mmCIF file of C-alpha atoms in Angstrom:
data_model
loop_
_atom_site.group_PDB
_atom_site.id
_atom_site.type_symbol
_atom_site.label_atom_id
_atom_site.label_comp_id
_atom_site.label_asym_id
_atom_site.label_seq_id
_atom_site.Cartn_x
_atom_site.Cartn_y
_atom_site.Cartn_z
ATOM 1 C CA UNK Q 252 0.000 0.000 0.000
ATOM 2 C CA UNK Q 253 3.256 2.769 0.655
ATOM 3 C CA UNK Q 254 3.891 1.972 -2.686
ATOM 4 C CA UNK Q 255 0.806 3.447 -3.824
ATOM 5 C CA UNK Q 256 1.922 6.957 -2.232
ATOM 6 C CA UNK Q 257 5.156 7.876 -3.126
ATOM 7 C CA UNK Q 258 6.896 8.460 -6.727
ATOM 8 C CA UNK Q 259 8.692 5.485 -8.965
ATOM 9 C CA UNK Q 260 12.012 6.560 -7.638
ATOM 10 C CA UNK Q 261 11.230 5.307 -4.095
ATOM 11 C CA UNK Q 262 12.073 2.238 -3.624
ATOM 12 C CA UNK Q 263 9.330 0.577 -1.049
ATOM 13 C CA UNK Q 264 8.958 -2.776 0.637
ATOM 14 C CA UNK Q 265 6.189 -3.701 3.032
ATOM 15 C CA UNK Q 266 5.113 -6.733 4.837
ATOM 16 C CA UNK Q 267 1.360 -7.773 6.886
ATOM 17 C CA UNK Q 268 3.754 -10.657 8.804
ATOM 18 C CA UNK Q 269 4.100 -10.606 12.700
ATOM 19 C CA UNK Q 270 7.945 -12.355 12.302
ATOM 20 C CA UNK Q 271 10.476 -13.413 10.172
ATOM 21 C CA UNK Q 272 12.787 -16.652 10.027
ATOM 22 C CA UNK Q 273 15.800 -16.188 12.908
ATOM 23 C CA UNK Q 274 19.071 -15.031 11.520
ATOM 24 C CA UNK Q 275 17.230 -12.379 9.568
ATOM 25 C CA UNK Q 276 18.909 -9.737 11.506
ATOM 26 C CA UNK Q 277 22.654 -8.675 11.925
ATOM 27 C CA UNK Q 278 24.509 -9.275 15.008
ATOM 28 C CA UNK Q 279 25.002 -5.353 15.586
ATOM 29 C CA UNK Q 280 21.112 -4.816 14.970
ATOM 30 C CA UNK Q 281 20.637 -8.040 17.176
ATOM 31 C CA UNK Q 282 22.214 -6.036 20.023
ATOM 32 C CA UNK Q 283 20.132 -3.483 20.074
ATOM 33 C CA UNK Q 284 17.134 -5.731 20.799
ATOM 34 C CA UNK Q 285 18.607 -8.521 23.070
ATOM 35 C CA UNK Q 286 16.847 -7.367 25.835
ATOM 36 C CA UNK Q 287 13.530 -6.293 24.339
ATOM 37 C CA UNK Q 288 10.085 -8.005 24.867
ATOM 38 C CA UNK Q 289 8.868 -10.697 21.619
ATOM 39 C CA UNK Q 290 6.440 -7.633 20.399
ATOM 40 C CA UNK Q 291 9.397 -5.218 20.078
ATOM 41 C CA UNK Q 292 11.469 -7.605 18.492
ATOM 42 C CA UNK Q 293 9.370 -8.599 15.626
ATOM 43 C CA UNK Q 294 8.513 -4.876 15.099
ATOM 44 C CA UNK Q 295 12.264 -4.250 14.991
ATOM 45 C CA UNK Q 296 13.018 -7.304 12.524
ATOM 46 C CA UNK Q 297 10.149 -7.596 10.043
ATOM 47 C CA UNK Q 298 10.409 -3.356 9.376
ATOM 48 C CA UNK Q 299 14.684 -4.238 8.618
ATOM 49 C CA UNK Q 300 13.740 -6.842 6.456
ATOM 50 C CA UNK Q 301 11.448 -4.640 4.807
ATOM 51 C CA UNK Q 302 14.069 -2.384 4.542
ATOM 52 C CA UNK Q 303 16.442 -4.990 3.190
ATOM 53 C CA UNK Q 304 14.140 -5.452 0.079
ATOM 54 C CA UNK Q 305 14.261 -1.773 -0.346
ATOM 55 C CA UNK Q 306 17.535 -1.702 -0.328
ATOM 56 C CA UNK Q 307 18.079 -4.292 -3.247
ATOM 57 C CA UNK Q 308 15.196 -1.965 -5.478
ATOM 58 C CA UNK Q 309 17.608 0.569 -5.095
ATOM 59 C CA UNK Q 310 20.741 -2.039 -6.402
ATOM 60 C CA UNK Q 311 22.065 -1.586 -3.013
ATOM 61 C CA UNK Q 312 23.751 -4.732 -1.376
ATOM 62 C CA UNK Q 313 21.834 -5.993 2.452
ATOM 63 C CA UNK Q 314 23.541 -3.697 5.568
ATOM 64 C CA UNK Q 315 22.638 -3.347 9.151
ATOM 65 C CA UNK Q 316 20.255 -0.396 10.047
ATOM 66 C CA UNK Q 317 21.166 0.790 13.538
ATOM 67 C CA UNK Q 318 19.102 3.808 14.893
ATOM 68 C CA UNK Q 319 19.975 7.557 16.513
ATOM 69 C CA UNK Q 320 18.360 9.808 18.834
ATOM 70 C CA UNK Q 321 14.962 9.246 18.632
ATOM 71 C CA UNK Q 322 14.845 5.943 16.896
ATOM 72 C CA UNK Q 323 15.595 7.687 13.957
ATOM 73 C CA UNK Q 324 17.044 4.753 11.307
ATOM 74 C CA UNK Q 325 20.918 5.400 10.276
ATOM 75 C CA UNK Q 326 20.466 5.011 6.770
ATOM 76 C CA UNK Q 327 24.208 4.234 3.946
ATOM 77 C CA UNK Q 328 25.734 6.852 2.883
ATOM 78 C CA UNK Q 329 24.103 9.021 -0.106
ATOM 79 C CA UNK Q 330 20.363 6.868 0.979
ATOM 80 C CA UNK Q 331 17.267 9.234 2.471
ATOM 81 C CA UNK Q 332 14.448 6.552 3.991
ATOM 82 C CA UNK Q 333 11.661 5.999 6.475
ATOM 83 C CA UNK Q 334 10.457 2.925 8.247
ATOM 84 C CA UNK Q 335 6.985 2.377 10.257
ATOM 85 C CA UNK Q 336 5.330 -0.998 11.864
ATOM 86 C CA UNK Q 337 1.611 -1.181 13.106
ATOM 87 C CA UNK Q 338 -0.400 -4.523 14.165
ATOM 88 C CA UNK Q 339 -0.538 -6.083 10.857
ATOM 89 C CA UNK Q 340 1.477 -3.839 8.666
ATOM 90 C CA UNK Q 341 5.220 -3.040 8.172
ATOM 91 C CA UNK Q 342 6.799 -1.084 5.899
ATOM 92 C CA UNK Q 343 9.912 0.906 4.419
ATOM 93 C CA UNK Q 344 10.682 3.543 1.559
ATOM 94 C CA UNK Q 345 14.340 4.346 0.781
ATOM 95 C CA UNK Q 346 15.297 6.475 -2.340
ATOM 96 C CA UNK Q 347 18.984 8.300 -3.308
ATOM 97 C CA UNK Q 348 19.501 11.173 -1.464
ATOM 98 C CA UNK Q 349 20.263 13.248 -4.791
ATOM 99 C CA UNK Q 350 16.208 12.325 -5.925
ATOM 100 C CA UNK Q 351 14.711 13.343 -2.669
ATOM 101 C CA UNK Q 352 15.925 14.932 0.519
ATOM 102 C CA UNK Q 353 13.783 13.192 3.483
ATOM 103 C CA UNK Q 354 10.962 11.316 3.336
ATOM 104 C CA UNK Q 355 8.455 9.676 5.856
ATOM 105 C CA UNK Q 356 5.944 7.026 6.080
ATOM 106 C CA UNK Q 357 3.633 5.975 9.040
ATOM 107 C CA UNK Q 358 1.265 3.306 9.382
ATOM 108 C CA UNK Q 359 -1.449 2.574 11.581
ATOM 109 C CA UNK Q 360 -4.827 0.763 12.864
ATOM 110 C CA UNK Q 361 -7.521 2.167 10.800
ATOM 111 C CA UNK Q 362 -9.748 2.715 14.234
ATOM 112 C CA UNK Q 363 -10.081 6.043 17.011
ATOM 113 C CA UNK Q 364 -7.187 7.135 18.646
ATOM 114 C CA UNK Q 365 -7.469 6.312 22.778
ATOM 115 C CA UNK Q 366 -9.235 8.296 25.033
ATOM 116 C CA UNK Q 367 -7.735 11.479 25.224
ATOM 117 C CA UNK Q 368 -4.978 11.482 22.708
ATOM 118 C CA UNK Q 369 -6.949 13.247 20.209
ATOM 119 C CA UNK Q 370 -7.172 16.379 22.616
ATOM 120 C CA UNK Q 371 -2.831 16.061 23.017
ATOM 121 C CA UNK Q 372 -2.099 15.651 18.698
ATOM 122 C CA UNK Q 373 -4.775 17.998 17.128
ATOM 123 C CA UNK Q 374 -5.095 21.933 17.292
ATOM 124 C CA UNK Q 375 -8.982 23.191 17.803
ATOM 125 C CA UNK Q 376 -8.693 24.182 13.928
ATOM 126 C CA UNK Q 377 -7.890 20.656 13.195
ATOM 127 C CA UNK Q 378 -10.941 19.534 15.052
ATOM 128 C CA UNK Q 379 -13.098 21.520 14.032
ATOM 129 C CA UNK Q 380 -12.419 20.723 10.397
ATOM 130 C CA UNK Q 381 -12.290 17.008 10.962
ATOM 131 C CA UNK Q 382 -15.529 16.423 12.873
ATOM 132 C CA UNK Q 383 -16.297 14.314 15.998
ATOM 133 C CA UNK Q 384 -14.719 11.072 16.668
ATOM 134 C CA UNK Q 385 -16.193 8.577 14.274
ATOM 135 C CA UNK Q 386 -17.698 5.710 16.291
ATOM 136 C CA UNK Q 387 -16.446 2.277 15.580
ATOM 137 C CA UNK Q 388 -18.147 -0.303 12.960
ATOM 138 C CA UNK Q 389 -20.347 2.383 10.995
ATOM 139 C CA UNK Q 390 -17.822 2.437 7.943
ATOM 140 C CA UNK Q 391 -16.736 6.371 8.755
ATOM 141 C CA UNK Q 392 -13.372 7.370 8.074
ATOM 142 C CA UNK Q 393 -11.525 7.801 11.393
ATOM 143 C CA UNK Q 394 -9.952 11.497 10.153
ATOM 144 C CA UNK Q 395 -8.555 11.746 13.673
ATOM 145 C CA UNK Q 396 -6.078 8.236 12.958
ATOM 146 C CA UNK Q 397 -4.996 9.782 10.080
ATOM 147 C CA UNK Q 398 -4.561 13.162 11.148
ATOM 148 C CA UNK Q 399 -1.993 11.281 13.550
ATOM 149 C CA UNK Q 400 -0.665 9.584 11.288
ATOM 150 C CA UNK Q 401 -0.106 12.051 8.762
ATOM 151 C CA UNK Q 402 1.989 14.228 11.168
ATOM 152 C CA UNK Q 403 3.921 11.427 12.193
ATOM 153 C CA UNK Q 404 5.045 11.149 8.670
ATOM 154 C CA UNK Q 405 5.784 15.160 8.695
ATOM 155 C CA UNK Q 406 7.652 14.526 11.651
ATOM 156 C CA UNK Q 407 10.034 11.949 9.989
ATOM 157 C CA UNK Q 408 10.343 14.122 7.218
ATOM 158 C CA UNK Q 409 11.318 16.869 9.240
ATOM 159 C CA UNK Q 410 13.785 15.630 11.571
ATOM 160 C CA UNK Q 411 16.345 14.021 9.443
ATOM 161 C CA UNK Q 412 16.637 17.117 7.991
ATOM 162 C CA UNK Q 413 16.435 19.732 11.008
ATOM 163 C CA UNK Q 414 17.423 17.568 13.747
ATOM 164 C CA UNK Q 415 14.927 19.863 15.978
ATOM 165 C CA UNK Q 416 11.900 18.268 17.491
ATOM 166 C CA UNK Q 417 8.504 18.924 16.411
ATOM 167 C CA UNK Q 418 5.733 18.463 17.916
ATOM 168 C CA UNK Q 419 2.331 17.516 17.558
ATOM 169 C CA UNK Q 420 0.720 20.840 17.309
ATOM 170 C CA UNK Q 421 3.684 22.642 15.216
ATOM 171 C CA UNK Q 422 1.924 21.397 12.309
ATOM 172 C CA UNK Q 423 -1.466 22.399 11.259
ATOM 173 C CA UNK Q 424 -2.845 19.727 8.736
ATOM 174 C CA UNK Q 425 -5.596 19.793 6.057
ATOM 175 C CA UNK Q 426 -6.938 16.956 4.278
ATOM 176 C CA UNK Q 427 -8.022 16.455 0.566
ATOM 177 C CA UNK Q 428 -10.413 13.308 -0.184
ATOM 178 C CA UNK Q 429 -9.751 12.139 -4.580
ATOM 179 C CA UNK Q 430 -12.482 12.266 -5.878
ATOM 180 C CA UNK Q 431 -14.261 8.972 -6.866
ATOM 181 C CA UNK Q 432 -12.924 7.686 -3.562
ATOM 182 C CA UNK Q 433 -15.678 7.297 -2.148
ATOM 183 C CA UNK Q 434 -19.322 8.147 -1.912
ATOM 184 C CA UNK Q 435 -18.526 10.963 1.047
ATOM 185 C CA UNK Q 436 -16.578 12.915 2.997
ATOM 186 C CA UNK Q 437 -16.377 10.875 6.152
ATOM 187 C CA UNK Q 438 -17.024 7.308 4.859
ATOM 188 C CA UNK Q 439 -15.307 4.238 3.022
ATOM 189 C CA UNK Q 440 -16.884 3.463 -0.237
ATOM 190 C CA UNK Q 441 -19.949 0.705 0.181
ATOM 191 C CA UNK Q 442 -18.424 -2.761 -1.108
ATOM 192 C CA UNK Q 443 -14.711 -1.737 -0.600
ATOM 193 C CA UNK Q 444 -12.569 -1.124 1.814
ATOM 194 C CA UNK Q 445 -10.365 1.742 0.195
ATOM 195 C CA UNK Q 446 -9.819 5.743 0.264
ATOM 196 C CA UNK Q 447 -7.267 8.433 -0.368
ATOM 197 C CA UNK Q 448 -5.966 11.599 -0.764
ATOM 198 C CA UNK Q 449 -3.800 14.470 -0.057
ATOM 199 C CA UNK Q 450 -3.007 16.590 2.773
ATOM 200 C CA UNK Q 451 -1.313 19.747 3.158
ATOM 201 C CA UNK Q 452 0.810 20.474 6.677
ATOM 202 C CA UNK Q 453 1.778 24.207 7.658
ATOM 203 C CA UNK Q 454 4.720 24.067 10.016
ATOM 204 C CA UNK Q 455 4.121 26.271 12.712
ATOM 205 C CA UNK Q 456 8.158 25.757 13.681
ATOM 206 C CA UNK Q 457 9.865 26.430 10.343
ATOM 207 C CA UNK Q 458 13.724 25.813 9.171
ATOM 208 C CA UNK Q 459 15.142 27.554 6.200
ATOM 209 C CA UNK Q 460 15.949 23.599 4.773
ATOM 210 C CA UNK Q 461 12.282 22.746 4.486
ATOM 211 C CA UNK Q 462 9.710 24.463 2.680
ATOM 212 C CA UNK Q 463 7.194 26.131 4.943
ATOM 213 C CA UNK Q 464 4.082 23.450 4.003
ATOM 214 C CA UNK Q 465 4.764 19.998 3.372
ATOM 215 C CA UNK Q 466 2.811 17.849 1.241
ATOM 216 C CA UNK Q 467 1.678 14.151 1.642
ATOM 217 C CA UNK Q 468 -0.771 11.841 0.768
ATOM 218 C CA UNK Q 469 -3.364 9.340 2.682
ATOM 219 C CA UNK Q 470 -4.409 6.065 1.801
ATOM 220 C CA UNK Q 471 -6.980 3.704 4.035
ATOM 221 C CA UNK Q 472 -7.005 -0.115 3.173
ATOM 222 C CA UNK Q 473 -7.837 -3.149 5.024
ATOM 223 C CA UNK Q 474 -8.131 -1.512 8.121
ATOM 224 C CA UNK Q 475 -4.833 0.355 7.450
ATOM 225 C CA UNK Q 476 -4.252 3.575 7.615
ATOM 226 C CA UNK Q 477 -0.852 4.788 5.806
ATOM 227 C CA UNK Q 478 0.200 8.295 4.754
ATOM 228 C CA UNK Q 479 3.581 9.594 3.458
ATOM 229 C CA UNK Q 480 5.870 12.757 2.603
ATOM 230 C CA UNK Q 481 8.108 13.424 0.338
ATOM 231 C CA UNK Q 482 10.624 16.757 -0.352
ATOM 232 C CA UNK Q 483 12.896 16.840 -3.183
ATOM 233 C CA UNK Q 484 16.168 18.127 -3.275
ATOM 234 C CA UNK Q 485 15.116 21.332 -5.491
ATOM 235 C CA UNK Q 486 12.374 22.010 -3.241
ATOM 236 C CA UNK Q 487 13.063 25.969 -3.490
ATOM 237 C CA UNK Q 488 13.164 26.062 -7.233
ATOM 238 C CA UNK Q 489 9.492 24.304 -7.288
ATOM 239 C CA UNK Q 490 8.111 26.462 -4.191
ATOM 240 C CA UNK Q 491 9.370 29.661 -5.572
ATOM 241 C CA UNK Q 492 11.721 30.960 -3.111
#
């Protein structure tokens, strides 16, 4: 499904497997989960394995992917990339660092965020645009899920590049539905299971080496949610600055 949001010259790998055989990490990535429970683990392993297969789109032979502040994945030298893992959904996107400049991708459960997280992650213009929580099992889009999810995508993006936090409510997000997508605003079309579209976020906290809106897009599927951003290299020549 990543695949379906980003350009030809990302190279993307996903996976809806809990595990993967032993031996499929390195010893130094090993390390860094020795002591972590089964759950972490698998995360950790099926998202570098996904990674792995990204790596070989790209022509580029299997290495370790360790991880900086943040959890942030140290990517080889002259690669840009972005890994996520949900319950039943894993995925990466790597691409040459001379195509694009950062990237992100985020997945996640296609259902309400918990009690009280919407309140922490959204601004009141955000909620107010996206509507009341959608209850579960009526088919609505849950616009809150991917509102989270689309910002943790902008923060992936962002943070590579910066390497300044940002938090939830530095970015101000508005979503596009494509048309034909569905048969409303604010539900999943009747006999599927899929919609998308784009969203625009407008960093409150800005950096002079990332335009001042980012641009992603949103796809649900299967009970998925996914979103992504992208920023090319020539960024300023296409914004106008």
């Amino acid at each position: 499904m990543i695949e379906l949001l980003l350009p030809a010259d990302v190279s993307c790998a996903a996976t809806r497997a809990e595990t993967v055989p032993e031996g499929t990490l390195f010893p130094e990535e090993e390390a860094l989960v020795a002591q972590s429970v089964a759950k972490r683990r698998n995360d950790f392993a099926t998202a570098r394995a996904c990674a792995r297969r990204a790596m070989a789109g790209l022509g580029l032979p299997p290495v370790a992917v360790l991880h900086g502040h943040r959890g942030r994945p140290l990517w080889p030298a002259g690669i840009v990339g972005s890994l996520t893992h949900c319950d039943g959904y894993r995925a990466a996107a790597l691409a040459r660092a001379t195509d694009v400049l950062s990237l992100g991708i985020d997945a996640e459960p296609h259902a309400p965020l918990p009690s009280g997280v919407r309140e922490l992650v959204t601004l009141p213009a955000e909620r107010e645009r996206i509507g009341p929580p959608a209850p579960e099992g009526t088919g609505e889009i849950h616009w809150d899920r991917v509102l989270f999810s689309a910002k943790e995508s902008v923060f992936k993006t962002w943070y590579p590049v910066t390497g300044i936090e940002l938090d939830f409510i530095q970015a101000d997000l508005t979503f596009h539905r494509t048309e034909g997508a569905g048969d409303g605003d604010d539900r999943l079309p009747h006999g599927g299971t899929a919609a998308e579209g784009t969203f625009a976020a407008r960093l409150l906290l800005t950096d002079p080496a990332l335009p001042t809106t980012l641009h992603g897009q949103w796809r649900i599927e299967d009970g998925i949610v996914a979103t992504a951003v992208l920023v090319r290299p020539d960024w300023k020549e296409s914004d106008g600055s």
